[in-house]
PDB file of C-alpha atoms in Angstrom:
ATOM      1  CA  MET A1129       9.267 -13.800  49.015  1.00  0.00           C
ATOM      2  CA  ARG A1130       9.800 -13.960  45.258  1.00  0.00           C
ATOM      3  CA  GLU A1131       9.707 -10.576  43.495  1.00  0.00           C
ATOM      4  CA  LYS A1132       7.624 -10.112  40.385  1.00  0.00           C
ATOM      5  CA  PRO A1133       9.635  -9.519  37.197  1.00  0.00           C
ATOM      6  CA  ASN A1134       9.481  -6.106  35.613  1.00  0.00           C
ATOM      7  CA  PRO A1135       7.055  -5.608  32.719  1.00  0.00           C
ATOM      8  CA  ILE A1136       8.534  -6.248  29.277  1.00  0.00           C
ATOM      9  CA  LEU A1137       8.446  -3.555  26.604  1.00  0.00           C
ATOM     10  CA  THR A1138       8.496  -4.940  23.055  1.00  0.00           C
ATOM     11  CA  LEU A1139       9.569  -2.435  20.397  1.00  0.00           C
ATOM     12  CA  SER A1140       8.694  -3.313  16.795  1.00  0.00           C
ATOM     13  CA  TYR A1141      10.893  -1.307  14.434  1.00  0.00           C
ATOM     14  CA  LEU A1142      12.232  -0.981  10.896  1.00  0.00           C
ATOM     15  CA  ASN A1143      15.899  -0.341  10.134  1.00  0.00           C
ATOM     16  CA  GLY A1144      17.289  -0.615   6.624  1.00  0.00           C
ATOM     17  CA  ASP A1145      20.675   0.768   7.683  1.00  0.00           C
ATOM     18  CA  ALA A1146      23.349  -0.645   9.937  1.00  0.00           C
ATOM     19  CA  ALA A1147      22.622  -0.693  13.671  1.00  0.00           C
ATOM     20  CA  ARG A1148      20.840   2.401  14.948  1.00  0.00           C
ATOM     21  CA  SER A1149      20.357   3.401  18.557  1.00  0.00           C
ATOM     22  CA  ALA A1150      17.915   5.245  20.783  1.00  0.00           C
ATOM     23  CA  GLN A1151      17.871   6.321  24.396  1.00  0.00           C
ATOM     24  CA  MET A1152      14.934   5.202  26.534  1.00  0.00           C
ATOM     25  CA  SER A1153      13.857   6.840  29.763  1.00  0.00           C
ATOM     26  CA  VAL A1154      10.890   6.076  32.011  1.00  0.00           C
ATOM     27  CA  ASN A1155       9.126   8.865  33.897  1.00  0.00           C
ATOM     28  CA  GLY A1156      12.044  11.245  33.397  1.00  0.00           C
ATOM     29  CA  GLY A1157      14.606   8.889  34.926  1.00  0.00           C
ATOM     30  CA  ALA A1158      18.065   7.983  33.698  1.00  0.00           C
ATOM     31  CA  SER A1159      18.313   7.023  30.035  1.00  0.00           C
ATOM     32  CA  ALA A1160      19.275   3.539  28.887  1.00  0.00           C
ATOM     33  CA  ASN A1161      20.886   3.101  25.483  1.00  0.00           C
ATOM     34  CA  LEU A1162      19.180   0.597  23.183  1.00  0.00           C
ATOM     35  CA  SER A1163      20.864  -0.772  20.057  1.00  0.00           C
ATOM     36  CA  PHE A1164      18.621  -1.797  17.152  1.00  0.00           C
ATOM     37  CA  PRO A1165      20.266  -4.148  14.617  1.00  0.00           C
ATOM     38  CA  SER A1166      19.444  -3.861  10.936  1.00  0.00           C
ATOM     39  CA  THR A1167      16.220  -5.610   9.924  1.00  0.00           C
ATOM     40  CA  GLY A1168      17.519  -6.002   6.380  1.00  0.00           C
ATOM     41  CA  GLY A1169      15.275  -3.403   4.777  1.00  0.00           C
ATOM     42  CA  TRP A1170      12.788  -0.618   5.426  1.00  0.00           C
ATOM     43  CA  GLY A1171       9.886  -2.957   4.692  1.00  0.00           C
ATOM     44  CA  THR A1172      10.940  -5.578   7.253  1.00  0.00           C
ATOM     45  CA  VAL A1173       9.973  -5.365  10.913  1.00  0.00           C
ATOM     46  CA  GLY A1174      12.207  -6.511  13.762  1.00  0.00           C
ATOM     47  CA  THR A1175      11.638  -6.555  17.515  1.00  0.00           C
ATOM     48  CA  LEU A1176      13.680  -5.619  20.566  1.00  0.00           C
ATOM     49  CA  GLN A1177      12.630  -6.256  24.164  1.00  0.00           C
ATOM     50  CA  ALA A1178      13.559  -4.369  27.313  1.00  0.00           C
ATOM     51  CA  ALA A1179      12.438  -4.661  30.932  1.00  0.00           C
ATOM     52  CA  VAL A1180      11.022  -1.460  32.423  1.00  0.00           C
ATOM     53  CA  GLN A1181      10.124  -0.420  35.954  1.00  0.00           C
ATOM     54  CA  LEU A1182       6.787   1.383  36.145  1.00  0.00           C
ATOM     55  CA  ASN A1183       4.810   3.263  38.761  1.00  0.00           C
ATOM     56  CA  ALA A1184       1.199   2.582  39.625  1.00  0.00           C
ATOM     57  CA  GLY A1185      -1.098   4.579  37.343  1.00  0.00           C
ATOM     58  CA  SER A1186       0.170   6.608  34.392  1.00  0.00           C
ATOM     59  CA  ASN A1187       3.737   6.399  33.105  1.00  0.00           C
ATOM     60  CA  THR A1188       5.743   8.165  30.399  1.00  0.00           C
ATOM     61  CA  ILE A1189       8.231   6.249  28.261  1.00  0.00           C
ATOM     62  CA  LYS A1190      10.472   8.414  26.062  1.00  0.00           C
ATOM     63  CA  LEU A1191      12.560   7.220  23.102  1.00  0.00           C
ATOM     64  CA  SER A1192      14.993   9.674  21.543  1.00  0.00           C
ATOM     65  CA  ASN A1193      18.313  10.123  19.778  1.00  0.00           C
ATOM     66  CA  ALA A1194      19.741  13.622  20.097  1.00  0.00           C
ATOM     67  CA  THR A1195      22.890  12.970  18.060  1.00  0.00           C
ATOM     68  CA  GLY A1196      21.813  10.683  15.224  1.00  0.00           C
ATOM     69  CA  TRP A1197      19.071   8.609  13.654  1.00  0.00           C
ATOM     70  CA  ALA A1198      16.848   6.220  15.565  1.00  0.00           C
ATOM     71  CA  PRO A1199      15.016   3.403  13.741  1.00  0.00           C
ATOM     72  CA  ASP A1200      11.440   3.816  12.530  1.00  0.00           C
ATOM     73  CA  PHE A1201       9.115   2.534  15.248  1.00  0.00           C
ATOM     74  CA  ASP A1202       6.156   0.474  14.087  1.00  0.00           C
ATOM     75  CA  ARG A1203       4.565  -0.414  17.415  1.00  0.00           C
ATOM     76  CA  ILE A1204       5.291  -0.454  21.139  1.00  0.00           C
ATOM     77  CA  GLN A1205       3.707  -3.122  23.349  1.00  0.00           C
ATOM     78  CA  LEU A1206       3.893  -3.606  27.099  1.00  0.00           C
ATOM     79  CA  VAL A1207       3.260  -6.975  28.758  1.00  0.00           C
ATOM     80  CA  GLY A1208       2.740  -6.764  32.509  1.00  0.00           C
ATOM     81  CA  SER A1209       4.307  -9.246  34.871  1.00  0.00           C
ATOM     82  CA  GLY A1210       0.954 -10.418  36.175  1.00  0.00           C
ATOM     83  CA  GLY A1211      -0.946 -10.524  32.891  1.00  0.00           C
ATOM     84  CA  GLY A1212      -1.694 -13.388  30.578  1.00  0.00           C
ATOM     85  CA  THR A1213       0.166 -14.114  27.401  1.00  0.00           C
ATOM     86  CA  ALA A1214      -1.414 -13.210  24.091  1.00  0.00           C
ATOM     87  CA  LEU A1215      -1.784 -15.868  21.398  1.00  0.00           C
ATOM     88  CA  LEU A1216      -0.381 -14.387  18.200  1.00  0.00           C
ATOM     89  CA  LEU A1217      -2.101 -15.581  15.040  1.00  0.00           C
ATOM     90  CA  ASP A1218      -0.066 -13.392  12.665  1.00  0.00           C
ATOM     91  CA  ASN A1219       1.839 -10.108  12.760  1.00  0.00           C
ATOM     92  CA  PHE A1220       2.798 -10.211   9.070  1.00  0.00           C
ATOM     93  CA  ASP A1221       6.476  -9.525   9.745  1.00  0.00           C
ATOM     94  CA  SER A1222       7.572 -11.939   6.982  1.00  0.00           C
ATOM     95  CA  SER A1223       8.595 -14.555   9.554  1.00  0.00           C
ATOM     96  CA  PRO A1224       7.169 -16.912   8.455  1.00  0.00           C
ATOM     97  CA  ALA A1225       6.983 -15.545   4.946  1.00  0.00           C
ATOM     98  CA  TRP A1226       3.597 -14.519   3.565  1.00  0.00           C
ATOM     99  CA  LEU A1227       1.832 -16.486   2.224  1.00  0.00           C
ATOM    100  CA  GLY A1228       1.580 -20.073   3.436  1.00  0.00           C
ATOM    101  CA  ALA A1229       1.765 -20.112   7.238  1.00  0.00           C
ATOM    102  CA  ASN A1230       0.800 -17.941  10.205  1.00  0.00           C
ATOM    103  CA  ASP A1231       2.648 -17.426  13.495  1.00  0.00           C
ATOM    104  CA  LEU A1232       1.012 -20.556  14.923  1.00  0.00           C
ATOM    105  CA  GLY A1233       2.797 -22.497  12.189  1.00  0.00           C
ATOM    106  CA  LYS A1234      -0.523 -23.326  10.538  1.00  0.00           C
ATOM    107  CA  TRP A1235      -1.926 -22.771   7.057  1.00  0.00           C
ATOM    108  CA  SER A1236      -2.755 -19.222   5.968  1.00  0.00           C
ATOM    109  CA  SER A1237      -3.573 -17.774   2.559  1.00  0.00           C
ATOM    110  CA  ALA A1238      -5.592 -15.265   0.548  1.00  0.00           C
ATOM    111  CA  ASN A1239      -6.797 -14.890  -3.031  1.00  0.00           C
ATOM    112  CA  SER A1240      -8.893 -12.909  -5.522  1.00  0.00           C
ATOM    113  CA  PHE A1241      -7.896  -9.445  -4.295  1.00  0.00           C
ATOM    114  CA  VAL A1242      -7.006  -6.643  -6.685  1.00  0.00           C
ATOM    115  CA  ASN A1243      -3.443  -7.190  -5.471  1.00  0.00           C
ATOM    116  CA  GLN A1244      -3.808 -10.990  -5.743  1.00  0.00           C
ATOM    117  CA  ALA A1245      -3.040 -12.568  -2.343  1.00  0.00           C
ATOM    118  CA  GLY A1246      -2.237  -9.208  -0.787  1.00  0.00           C
ATOM    119  CA  VAL A1247       1.259  -7.866  -0.211  1.00  0.00           C
ATOM    120  CA  ILE A1248       3.348  -7.139   2.862  1.00  0.00           C
ATOM    121  CA  GLU A1249       3.875  -3.390   3.122  1.00  0.00           C
ATOM    122  CA  ASN A1250       5.832  -1.916   6.044  1.00  0.00           C
ATOM    123  CA  GLY A1251       5.134  -4.943   8.211  1.00  0.00           C
ATOM    124  CA  ALA A1252       1.404  -5.163   7.485  1.00  0.00           C
ATOM    125  CA  LEU A1253      -0.754  -7.167   5.071  1.00  0.00           C
ATOM    126  CA  LYS A1254      -2.208  -4.818   2.448  1.00  0.00           C
ATOM    127  CA  LEU A1255      -5.473  -6.059   0.919  1.00  0.00           C
ATOM    128  CA  GLN A1256      -7.010  -4.158  -2.001  1.00  0.00           C
ATOM    129  CA  TYR A1257     -10.544  -5.305  -2.833  1.00  0.00           C
ATOM    130  CA  ASN A1258     -13.218  -4.561  -5.411  1.00  0.00           C
ATOM    131  CA  ASN A1259     -16.230  -6.715  -4.537  1.00  0.00           C
ATOM    132  CA  ASN A1260     -13.945  -9.730  -4.207  1.00  0.00           C
ATOM    133  CA  GLY A1261     -11.205 -11.210  -2.041  1.00  0.00           C
ATOM    134  CA  TRP A1262     -10.842 -13.922   0.590  1.00  0.00           C
ATOM    135  CA  PHE A1263      -8.456 -14.401   3.532  1.00  0.00           C
ATOM    136  CA  GLY A1264      -8.117 -17.518   5.682  1.00  0.00           C
ATOM    137  CA  SER A1265      -5.839 -18.415   8.593  1.00  0.00           C
ATOM    138  CA  ASP A1266      -6.096 -21.667  10.558  1.00  0.00           C
ATOM    139  CA  VAL A1267      -6.557 -21.402  14.318  1.00  0.00           C
ATOM    140  CA  THR A1268      -7.721 -25.009  14.891  1.00  0.00           C
ATOM    141  CA  GLN A1269      -6.978 -25.038  18.617  1.00  0.00           C
ATOM    142  CA  SER A1270      -8.979 -24.219  21.714  1.00  0.00           C
ATOM    143  CA  LEU A1271      -9.382 -20.543  22.595  1.00  0.00           C
ATOM    144  CA  THR A1272     -11.130 -21.178  25.911  1.00  0.00           C
ATOM    145  CA  GLY A1273      -8.299 -19.393  27.725  1.00  0.00           C
ATOM    146  CA  TYR A1274      -8.846 -16.215  25.709  1.00  0.00           C
ATOM    147  CA  SER A1275     -11.717 -13.726  25.775  1.00  0.00           C
ATOM    148  CA  LYS A1276     -10.909 -11.362  22.904  1.00  0.00           C
ATOM    149  CA  LEU A1277      -9.814 -11.308  19.297  1.00  0.00           C
ATOM    150  CA  ILE A1278      -7.779  -8.187  18.624  1.00  0.00           C
ATOM    151  CA  MET A1279      -7.018  -6.947  15.138  1.00  0.00           C
ATOM    152  CA  ARG A1280      -4.697  -4.000  14.548  1.00  0.00           C
ATOM    153  CA  ILE A1281      -5.983  -2.464  11.325  1.00  0.00           C
ATOM    154  CA  LYS A1282      -6.332   0.725   9.303  1.00  0.00           C
ATOM    155  CA  GLY A1283      -8.123   1.642   6.078  1.00  0.00           C
ATOM    156  CA  ALA A1284      -7.412   3.904   3.134  1.00  0.00           C
ATOM    157  CA  ALA A1285     -10.612   5.917   3.654  1.00  0.00           C
ATOM    158  CA  GLY A1286     -11.903   4.870   7.078  1.00  0.00           C
ATOM    159  CA  GLY A1287     -15.249   3.196   7.657  1.00  0.00           C
ATOM    160  CA  GLU A1288     -14.247  -0.130   6.084  1.00  0.00           C
ATOM    161  CA  GLU A1289     -15.631  -2.119   9.049  1.00  0.00           C
ATOM    162  CA  GLY A1290     -18.937  -2.701   7.217  1.00  0.00           C
ATOM    163  CA  GLN A1291     -17.359  -3.735   3.917  1.00  0.00           C
ATOM    164  CA  PHE A1292     -16.072  -7.197   4.831  1.00  0.00           C
ATOM    165  CA  HIS A1293     -17.262 -10.203   6.808  1.00  0.00           C
ATOM    166  CA  LEU A1294     -15.346 -12.133   9.441  1.00  0.00           C
ATOM    167  CA  VAL A1295     -15.980 -15.817  10.211  1.00  0.00           C
ATOM    168  CA  LEU A1296     -14.751 -17.562  13.370  1.00  0.00           C
ATOM    169  CA  GLY A1297     -16.070 -20.393  15.523  1.00  0.00           C
ATOM    170  CA  GLY A1298     -19.321 -20.821  13.633  1.00  0.00           C
ATOM    171  CA  GLU A1299     -20.232 -17.114  13.566  1.00  0.00           C
ATOM    172  CA  GLU A1300     -20.235 -14.780  10.554  1.00  0.00           C
ATOM    173  CA  LYS A1301     -20.835 -11.022  10.745  1.00  0.00           C
ATOM    174  CA  THR A1302     -19.422  -7.840   9.316  1.00  0.00           C
ATOM    175  CA  PHE A1303     -16.288  -6.760  11.136  1.00  0.00           C
ATOM    176  CA  GLY A1304     -18.212  -3.757  12.444  1.00  0.00           C
ATOM    177  CA  ALA A1305     -21.074  -5.890  13.770  1.00  0.00           C
ATOM    178  CA  PHE A1306     -18.592  -8.161  15.532  1.00  0.00           C
ATOM    179  CA  SER A1307     -16.604  -5.349  17.134  1.00  0.00           C
ATOM    180  CA  GLY A1308     -18.994  -2.414  17.451  1.00  0.00           C
ATOM    181  CA  ASN A1309     -16.019  -0.304  16.397  1.00  0.00           C
ATOM    182  CA  THR A1310     -14.860   1.606  13.333  1.00  0.00           C
ATOM    183  CA  VAL A1311     -11.812   1.285  11.101  1.00  0.00           C
ATOM    184  CA  THR A1312      -9.908   4.580  10.767  1.00  0.00           C
ATOM    185  CA  THR A1313      -7.105   5.834   8.537  1.00  0.00           C
ATOM    186  CA  THR A1314      -4.568   5.262  11.317  1.00  0.00           C
ATOM    187  CA  TYR A1315      -3.781   1.980  13.011  1.00  0.00           C
ATOM    188  CA  LYS A1316      -5.713   1.029  16.096  1.00  0.00           C
ATOM    189  CA  ASP A1317      -6.432  -2.183  17.988  1.00  0.00           C
ATOM    190  CA  ILE A1318     -10.047  -3.269  17.520  1.00  0.00           C
ATOM    191  CA  ALA A1319     -11.291  -5.913  19.961  1.00  0.00           C
ATOM    192  CA  ILE A1320     -14.021  -8.526  19.519  1.00  0.00           C
ATOM    193  CA  ASP A1321     -15.550 -10.137  22.613  1.00  0.00           C
ATOM    194  CA  LEU A1322     -15.534 -13.806  21.622  1.00  0.00           C
ATOM    195  CA  ALA A1323     -18.125 -15.134  24.081  1.00  0.00           C
ATOM    196  CA  ALA A1324     -20.526 -12.212  23.626  1.00  0.00           C
ATOM    197  CA  SER A1325     -20.281 -12.653  19.854  1.00  0.00           C
ATOM    198  CA  GLY A1326     -21.256 -16.326  20.058  1.00  0.00           C
ATOM    199  CA  VAL A1327     -17.894 -17.654  18.874  1.00  0.00           C
ATOM    200  CA  ASP A1328     -17.309 -21.316  19.741  1.00  0.00           C
ATOM    201  CA  ARG A1329     -13.986 -20.922  21.518  1.00  0.00           C
ATOM    202  CA  SER A1330     -13.559 -24.666  22.013  1.00  0.00           C
ATOM    203  CA  SER A1331     -13.603 -25.236  18.251  1.00  0.00           C
ATOM    204  CA  PRO A1332     -12.819 -21.966  16.441  1.00  0.00           C
ATOM    205  CA  GLY A1333     -11.682 -23.580  13.194  1.00  0.00           C
ATOM    206  CA  GLN A1334     -10.342 -21.114  10.659  1.00  0.00           C
ATOM    207  CA  LEU A1335     -10.467 -17.319  10.852  1.00  0.00           C
ATOM    208  CA  GLN A1336     -11.798 -16.098   7.517  1.00  0.00           C
ATOM    209  CA  MET A1337     -12.524 -12.713   5.986  1.00  0.00           C
ATOM    210  CA  SER A1338     -14.519 -12.195   2.782  1.00  0.00           C
ATOM    211  CA  PHE A1339     -14.682  -9.002   0.739  1.00  0.00           C
ATOM    212  CA  TRP A1340     -17.300  -9.822  -1.951  1.00  0.00           C
ATOM    213  CA  HIS A1341     -20.063  -7.700  -0.454  1.00  0.00           C
ATOM    214  CA  GLY A1342     -20.353  -4.870  -2.970  1.00  0.00           C
ATOM    215  CA  SER A1343     -17.570  -2.547  -1.839  1.00  0.00           C
ATOM    216  CA  ALA A1344     -14.129  -1.445  -3.004  1.00  0.00           C
ATOM    217  CA  GLY A1345     -11.300  -0.255  -0.799  1.00  0.00           C
ATOM    218  CA  THR A1346      -7.990  -1.020   0.892  1.00  0.00           C
ATOM    219  CA  VAL A1347      -7.134  -2.169   4.400  1.00  0.00           C
ATOM    220  CA  TRP A1348      -3.823  -2.870   6.105  1.00  0.00           C
ATOM    221  CA  ILE A1349      -3.775  -5.539   8.821  1.00  0.00           C
ATOM    222  CA  ASP A1350      -0.801  -5.180  11.134  1.00  0.00           C
ATOM    223  CA  GLU A1351      -1.577  -7.959  13.595  1.00  0.00           C
ATOM    224  CA  ILE A1352      -4.203 -10.498  14.649  1.00  0.00           C
ATOM    225  CA  ARG A1353      -3.989 -11.936  18.168  1.00  0.00           C
ATOM    226  CA  PHE A1354      -6.085 -13.411  20.977  1.00  0.00           C
ATOM    227  CA  GLU A1355      -5.999 -12.202  24.582  1.00  0.00           C
TER     228      GLU A1355
END
């Protein structure tokens, strides 16, 4: 009988120095040493993957460095051995460089923001708007194998979900109307149920966001993916 592989932990981090390290333990077990190469700057995100063995139910994963400096951690993601694979539209890690292409290798751009086409700041796309601004990223492939759009986002003030519209698969609504969720001043994953929202998953076209709806503010988008 073939054993299932262990879940994979993906650590997104920033390290402007030479290689830094951290010790990882799971549920109080023995620590494993992880080495994090330089990402080339404190505004550039890198990733490191490690297999972990988990118990059923809740688990505790600890990262520490008692004798030196660990890198700055941007995000920690766990992909289970039996789960599906997410389709990454863009994680704004400057690979590929912003702007021009997304992580599907397709066209992506923005314009008319206070900060022009937006800027990459600590591994996220920063968009400053004052009743103007447009973002577009080509999907142009079937999403029938995916049920959710997930955007990892935060705002300068919180409550920005009603200040911009999202367009996908023939549907246009405010981000808040699509998700039923709120943008806060700290990053969180906000999910949109594609089928329930009326999105044509067989022909999604381009994901667009418009910010010319009478509001001013700032949002940071860390990642857009489909699951």
